[in-house]
Amino acid sequence: MKKLLLITFHFPPDIHPGAKRLGKFAKYLPLYGWQPVVLTKQLQYYTGIDNTLYKNLDPGVAIHRVAEWHLGKNRKGTSTTTQTPGNRDYRALRNIFDKWLYRLFHTFDYAWLFPAFLHGLRLIRQERIDIVMTSYP
C-alpha cells in the first residue's frame, strides 16, 4: 500500500469544517490503496473539540501532532519577557515579524509551520512516504 502524508492545520477531533472534510478523505483513502499518515497541530491549539469525529476515522490512520513555537513564549504559552518599557523594541520587532509571516503564509496560524516542517521531513524518511498533500483550512 502506498503512503500519503497529509499535512493540515485542522483534523478531527477539531470542530472546524475543514477537519471534517479531511477526516472523511483520510477514511476512504485505504479503499483506493493509500495509507494516510496525518501531520497536524496538537489538540490544545484547536478552538473546539468533538471526540465523536474519531469514529469516522479508520483505526489504522497514523496521526502525528506537533506543538506550536511562539516567539517570546515558553512551552507553557506564558511570556518569557516582562512588560517593561525596555522591551518595546522587542515587541515592535515581533509585530513586524508577525506581519511579515502573515503576508507570506496568509494566516496567523503559522506558529506550527517550522516544527511541522521538521517533523514532516522526519516522517518522510521514517515512513517512506510516496506523496505529500497539504490542505488549508
PDB file of C-alpha atoms in Angstrom:
ATOM      1  CA  MET A   1       0.000   0.000   0.000  1.00  0.00           C
ATOM      2  CA  LYS A   2       1.322   3.448  -0.892  1.00  0.00           C
ATOM      3  CA  LYS A   3       1.637   6.096   1.835  1.00  0.00           C
ATOM      4  CA  LEU A   4       0.306   9.650   1.686  1.00  0.00           C
ATOM      5  CA  LEU A   5       1.460  12.310   4.144  1.00  0.00           C
ATOM      6  CA  LEU A   6      -1.454  14.669   4.773  1.00  0.00           C
ATOM      7  CA  ILE A   7      -0.299  17.961   6.325  1.00  0.00           C
ATOM      8  CA  THR A   8      -3.114  20.104   7.672  1.00  0.00           C
ATOM      9  CA  PHE A   9      -3.922  22.656  10.394  1.00  0.00           C
ATOM     10  CA  HIS A  10      -7.321  21.087  11.063  1.00  0.00           C
ATOM     11  CA  PHE A  11      -8.039  17.404  11.573  1.00  0.00           C
ATOM     12  CA  PRO A  12     -10.517  15.503  13.766  1.00  0.00           C
ATOM     13  CA  PRO A  13     -11.462  15.991  16.539  1.00  0.00           C
ATOM     14  CA  ASP A  14     -11.212  19.707  15.638  1.00  0.00           C
ATOM     15  CA  ILE A  15     -14.688  21.193  15.053  1.00  0.00           C
ATOM     16  CA  HIS A  16     -13.506  23.239  12.068  1.00  0.00           C
ATOM     17  CA  PRO A  17     -15.334  22.268   8.835  1.00  0.00           C
ATOM     18  CA  GLY A  18     -12.005  21.633   7.108  1.00  0.00           C
ATOM     19  CA  ALA A  19     -11.227  18.985   9.722  1.00  0.00           C
ATOM     20  CA  LYS A  20     -14.394  17.064   8.890  1.00  0.00           C
ATOM     21  CA  ARG A  21     -13.633  17.158   5.165  1.00  0.00           C
ATOM     22  CA  LEU A  22     -10.103  15.847   5.644  1.00  0.00           C
ATOM     23  CA  GLY A  23     -11.241  13.239   8.154  1.00  0.00           C
ATOM     24  CA  LYS A  24     -13.616  11.786   5.568  1.00  0.00           C
ATOM     25  CA  PHE A  25     -10.887  11.976   2.926  1.00  0.00           C
ATOM     26  CA  ALA A  26      -8.484  10.029   5.164  1.00  0.00           C
ATOM     27  CA  LYS A  27     -11.214   7.499   5.966  1.00  0.00           C
ATOM     28  CA  TYR A  28     -11.661   6.435   2.343  1.00  0.00           C
ATOM     29  CA  LEU A  29      -8.036   6.548   1.166  1.00  0.00           C
ATOM     30  CA  PRO A  30      -7.326   2.913   2.189  1.00  0.00           C
ATOM     31  CA  LEU A  31     -10.120   1.746  -0.140  1.00  0.00           C
ATOM     32  CA  TYR A  32      -8.044   3.089  -3.039  1.00  0.00           C
ATOM     33  CA  GLY A  33      -4.714   1.651  -1.924  1.00  0.00           C
ATOM     34  CA  TRP A  34      -3.377   4.623   0.068  1.00  0.00           C
ATOM     35  CA  GLN A  35      -2.382   4.594   3.728  1.00  0.00           C
ATOM     36  CA  PRO A  36      -2.799   8.089   5.223  1.00  0.00           C
ATOM     37  CA  VAL A  37      -0.244   9.494   7.645  1.00  0.00           C
ATOM     38  CA  VAL A  38      -1.532  12.761   9.117  1.00  0.00           C
ATOM     39  CA  LEU A  39       0.585  15.645  10.417  1.00  0.00           C
ATOM     40  CA  THR A  40      -1.377  18.294  12.312  1.00  0.00           C
ATOM     41  CA  LYS A  41      -1.395  20.536  15.397  1.00  0.00           C
ATOM     42  CA  GLN A  42      -1.717  19.356  18.972  1.00  0.00           C
ATOM     43  CA  LEU A  43      -5.252  19.260  20.375  1.00  0.00           C
ATOM     44  CA  GLN A  44      -4.656  22.162  22.786  1.00  0.00           C
ATOM     45  CA  TYR A  45      -4.445  24.615  19.859  1.00  0.00           C
ATOM     46  CA  TYR A  46      -7.919  23.884  18.486  1.00  0.00           C
ATOM     47  CA  THR A  47     -10.776  26.237  19.326  1.00  0.00           C
ATOM     48  CA  GLY A  48     -13.159  23.338  19.880  1.00  0.00           C
ATOM     49  CA  ILE A  49     -13.050  19.555  20.035  1.00  0.00           C
ATOM     50  CA  ASP A  50     -15.696  16.961  19.152  1.00  0.00           C
ATOM     51  CA  ASN A  51     -14.433  13.483  20.055  1.00  0.00           C
ATOM     52  CA  THR A  52     -17.278  11.846  18.111  1.00  0.00           C
ATOM     53  CA  LEU A  53     -15.362  12.761  14.928  1.00  0.00           C
ATOM     54  CA  TYR A  54     -12.861   9.996  15.727  1.00  0.00           C
ATOM     55  CA  LYS A  55     -15.500   7.374  14.887  1.00  0.00           C
ATOM     56  CA  ASN A  56     -15.344   8.478  11.236  1.00  0.00           C
ATOM     57  CA  LEU A  57     -11.642   7.608  11.007  1.00  0.00           C
ATOM     58  CA  ASP A  58     -10.112   4.287  10.094  1.00  0.00           C
ATOM     59  CA  PRO A  59      -8.279   2.937  13.177  1.00  0.00           C
ATOM     60  CA  GLY A  60      -5.137   2.494  11.055  1.00  0.00           C
ATOM     61  CA  VAL A  61      -4.727   6.234  10.385  1.00  0.00           C
ATOM     62  CA  ALA A  62      -1.473   7.397  11.979  1.00  0.00           C
ATOM     63  CA  ILE A  63      -1.913  10.906  13.408  1.00  0.00           C
ATOM     64  CA  HIS A  64       1.199  12.889  14.360  1.00  0.00           C
ATOM     65  CA  ARG A  65       0.617  16.122  16.280  1.00  0.00           C
ATOM     66  CA  VAL A  66       3.178  18.899  16.714  1.00  0.00           C
ATOM     67  CA  ALA A  67       3.340  21.846  19.083  1.00  0.00           C
ATOM     68  CA  GLU A  68       3.381  25.481  18.044  1.00  0.00           C
ATOM     69  CA  TRP A  69       6.506  27.582  18.529  1.00  0.00           C
ATOM     70  CA  HIS A  70       5.892  31.171  19.588  1.00  0.00           C
ATOM     71  CA  LEU A  71       8.425  33.975  19.795  1.00  0.00           C
ATOM     72  CA  GLY A  72       8.794  35.244  23.328  1.00  0.00           C
ATOM     73  CA  LYS A  73       6.812  32.398  24.879  1.00  0.00           C
ATOM     74  CA  ASN A  74       7.919  29.246  26.598  1.00  0.00           C
ATOM     75  CA  ARG A  75       6.401  25.784  26.024  1.00  0.00           C
ATOM     76  CA  LYS A  76       3.614  26.507  28.521  1.00  0.00           C
ATOM     77  CA  GLY A  77       2.495  29.508  26.458  1.00  0.00           C
ATOM     78  CA  THR A  78       3.454  32.112  29.036  1.00  0.00           C
ATOM     79  CA  SER A  79       5.615  35.111  28.228  1.00  0.00           C
ATOM     80  CA  THR A  80       9.354  34.850  28.756  1.00  0.00           C
ATOM     81  CA  THR A  81       9.741  38.632  28.852  1.00  0.00           C
ATOM     82  CA  THR A  82       8.343  41.115  31.310  1.00  0.00           C
ATOM     83  CA  GLN A  83       6.263  44.042  30.130  1.00  0.00           C
ATOM     84  CA  THR A  84       8.698  46.896  30.721  1.00  0.00           C
ATOM     85  CA  PRO A  85       9.488  49.984  28.666  1.00  0.00           C
ATOM     86  CA  GLY A  86      12.865  48.433  27.822  1.00  0.00           C
ATOM     87  CA  ASN A  87      11.386  45.616  25.776  1.00  0.00           C
ATOM     88  CA  ARG A  88       9.269  47.818  23.488  1.00  0.00           C
ATOM     89  CA  ASP A  89      11.835  47.266  20.729  1.00  0.00           C
ATOM     90  CA  TYR A  90      11.395  43.516  21.087  1.00  0.00           C
ATOM     91  CA  ARG A  91       7.596  43.809  20.869  1.00  0.00           C
ATOM     92  CA  ALA A  92       7.876  46.089  17.837  1.00  0.00           C
ATOM     93  CA  LEU A  93      10.225  43.636  16.138  1.00  0.00           C
ATOM     94  CA  ARG A  94       7.861  40.764  16.943  1.00  0.00           C
ATOM     95  CA  ASN A  95       4.923  42.697  15.444  1.00  0.00           C
ATOM     96  CA  ILE A  96       6.902  43.302  12.248  1.00  0.00           C
ATOM     97  CA  PHE A  97       7.853  39.613  12.136  1.00  0.00           C
ATOM     98  CA  ASP A  98       4.206  38.572  12.663  1.00  0.00           C
ATOM     99  CA  LYS A  99       3.001  40.856   9.852  1.00  0.00           C
ATOM    100  CA  TRP A 100       5.717  39.565   7.500  1.00  0.00           C
ATOM    101  CA  LEU A 101       4.802  35.953   8.214  1.00  0.00           C
ATOM    102  CA  TYR A 102       1.112  36.742   7.747  1.00  0.00           C
ATOM    103  CA  ARG A 103       1.833  38.211   4.321  1.00  0.00           C
ATOM    104  CA  LEU A 104       3.944  35.193   3.429  1.00  0.00           C
ATOM    105  CA  PHE A 105       1.552  32.464   4.640  1.00  0.00           C
ATOM    106  CA  HIS A 106      -1.761  34.419   4.664  1.00  0.00           C
ATOM    107  CA  THR A 107      -2.593  33.164   8.138  1.00  0.00           C
ATOM    108  CA  PHE A 108      -1.744  33.947  11.739  1.00  0.00           C
ATOM    109  CA  ASP A 109      -1.626  30.196  12.320  1.00  0.00           C
ATOM    110  CA  TYR A 110       1.999  29.959  11.202  1.00  0.00           C
ATOM    111  CA  ALA A 111       3.412  29.105  14.639  1.00  0.00           C
ATOM    112  CA  TRP A 112       3.330  25.384  13.894  1.00  0.00           C
ATOM    113  CA  LEU A 113       4.832  25.560  10.376  1.00  0.00           C
ATOM    114  CA  PHE A 114       8.507  25.241  11.328  1.00  0.00           C
ATOM    115  CA  PRO A 115       8.014  22.363  13.785  1.00  0.00           C
ATOM    116  CA  ALA A 116       5.652  20.706  11.273  1.00  0.00           C
ATOM    117  CA  PHE A 117       8.267  21.092   8.539  1.00  0.00           C
ATOM    118  CA  LEU A 118      10.924  19.402  10.666  1.00  0.00           C
ATOM    119  CA  HIS A 119       8.590  16.626  11.791  1.00  0.00           C
ATOM    120  CA  GLY A 120       7.349  16.179   8.227  1.00  0.00           C
ATOM    121  CA  LEU A 121      10.889  15.645   6.924  1.00  0.00           C
ATOM    122  CA  ARG A 122      11.428  13.030   9.606  1.00  0.00           C
ATOM    123  CA  LEU A 123       8.153  11.289   8.708  1.00  0.00           C
ATOM    124  CA  ILE A 124       9.015  11.229   5.001  1.00  0.00           C
ATOM    125  CA  ARG A 125      12.241   9.375   5.780  1.00  0.00           C
ATOM    126  CA  GLN A 126      10.912   7.045   8.501  1.00  0.00           C
ATOM    127  CA  GLU A 127       7.555   6.144   6.945  1.00  0.00           C
ATOM    128  CA  ARG A 128       8.836   6.077   3.342  1.00  0.00           C
ATOM    129  CA  ILE A 129       6.127   8.461   2.174  1.00  0.00           C
ATOM    130  CA  ASP A 130       5.204   8.253  -1.518  1.00  0.00           C
ATOM    131  CA  ILE A 131       3.350  11.552  -1.837  1.00  0.00           C
ATOM    132  CA  VAL A 132       2.725  14.672   0.280  1.00  0.00           C
ATOM    133  CA  MET A 133      -0.565  16.563   0.317  1.00  0.00           C
ATOM    134  CA  THR A 134      -1.266  19.802   2.151  1.00  0.00           C
ATOM    135  CA  SER A 135      -4.605  21.401   2.885  1.00  0.00           C
ATOM    136  CA  TYR A 136      -5.714  24.662   4.462  1.00  0.00           C
ATOM    137  CA  PRO A 137      -8.190  25.154   6.006  1.00  0.00           C
TER     138      PRO A 137
END
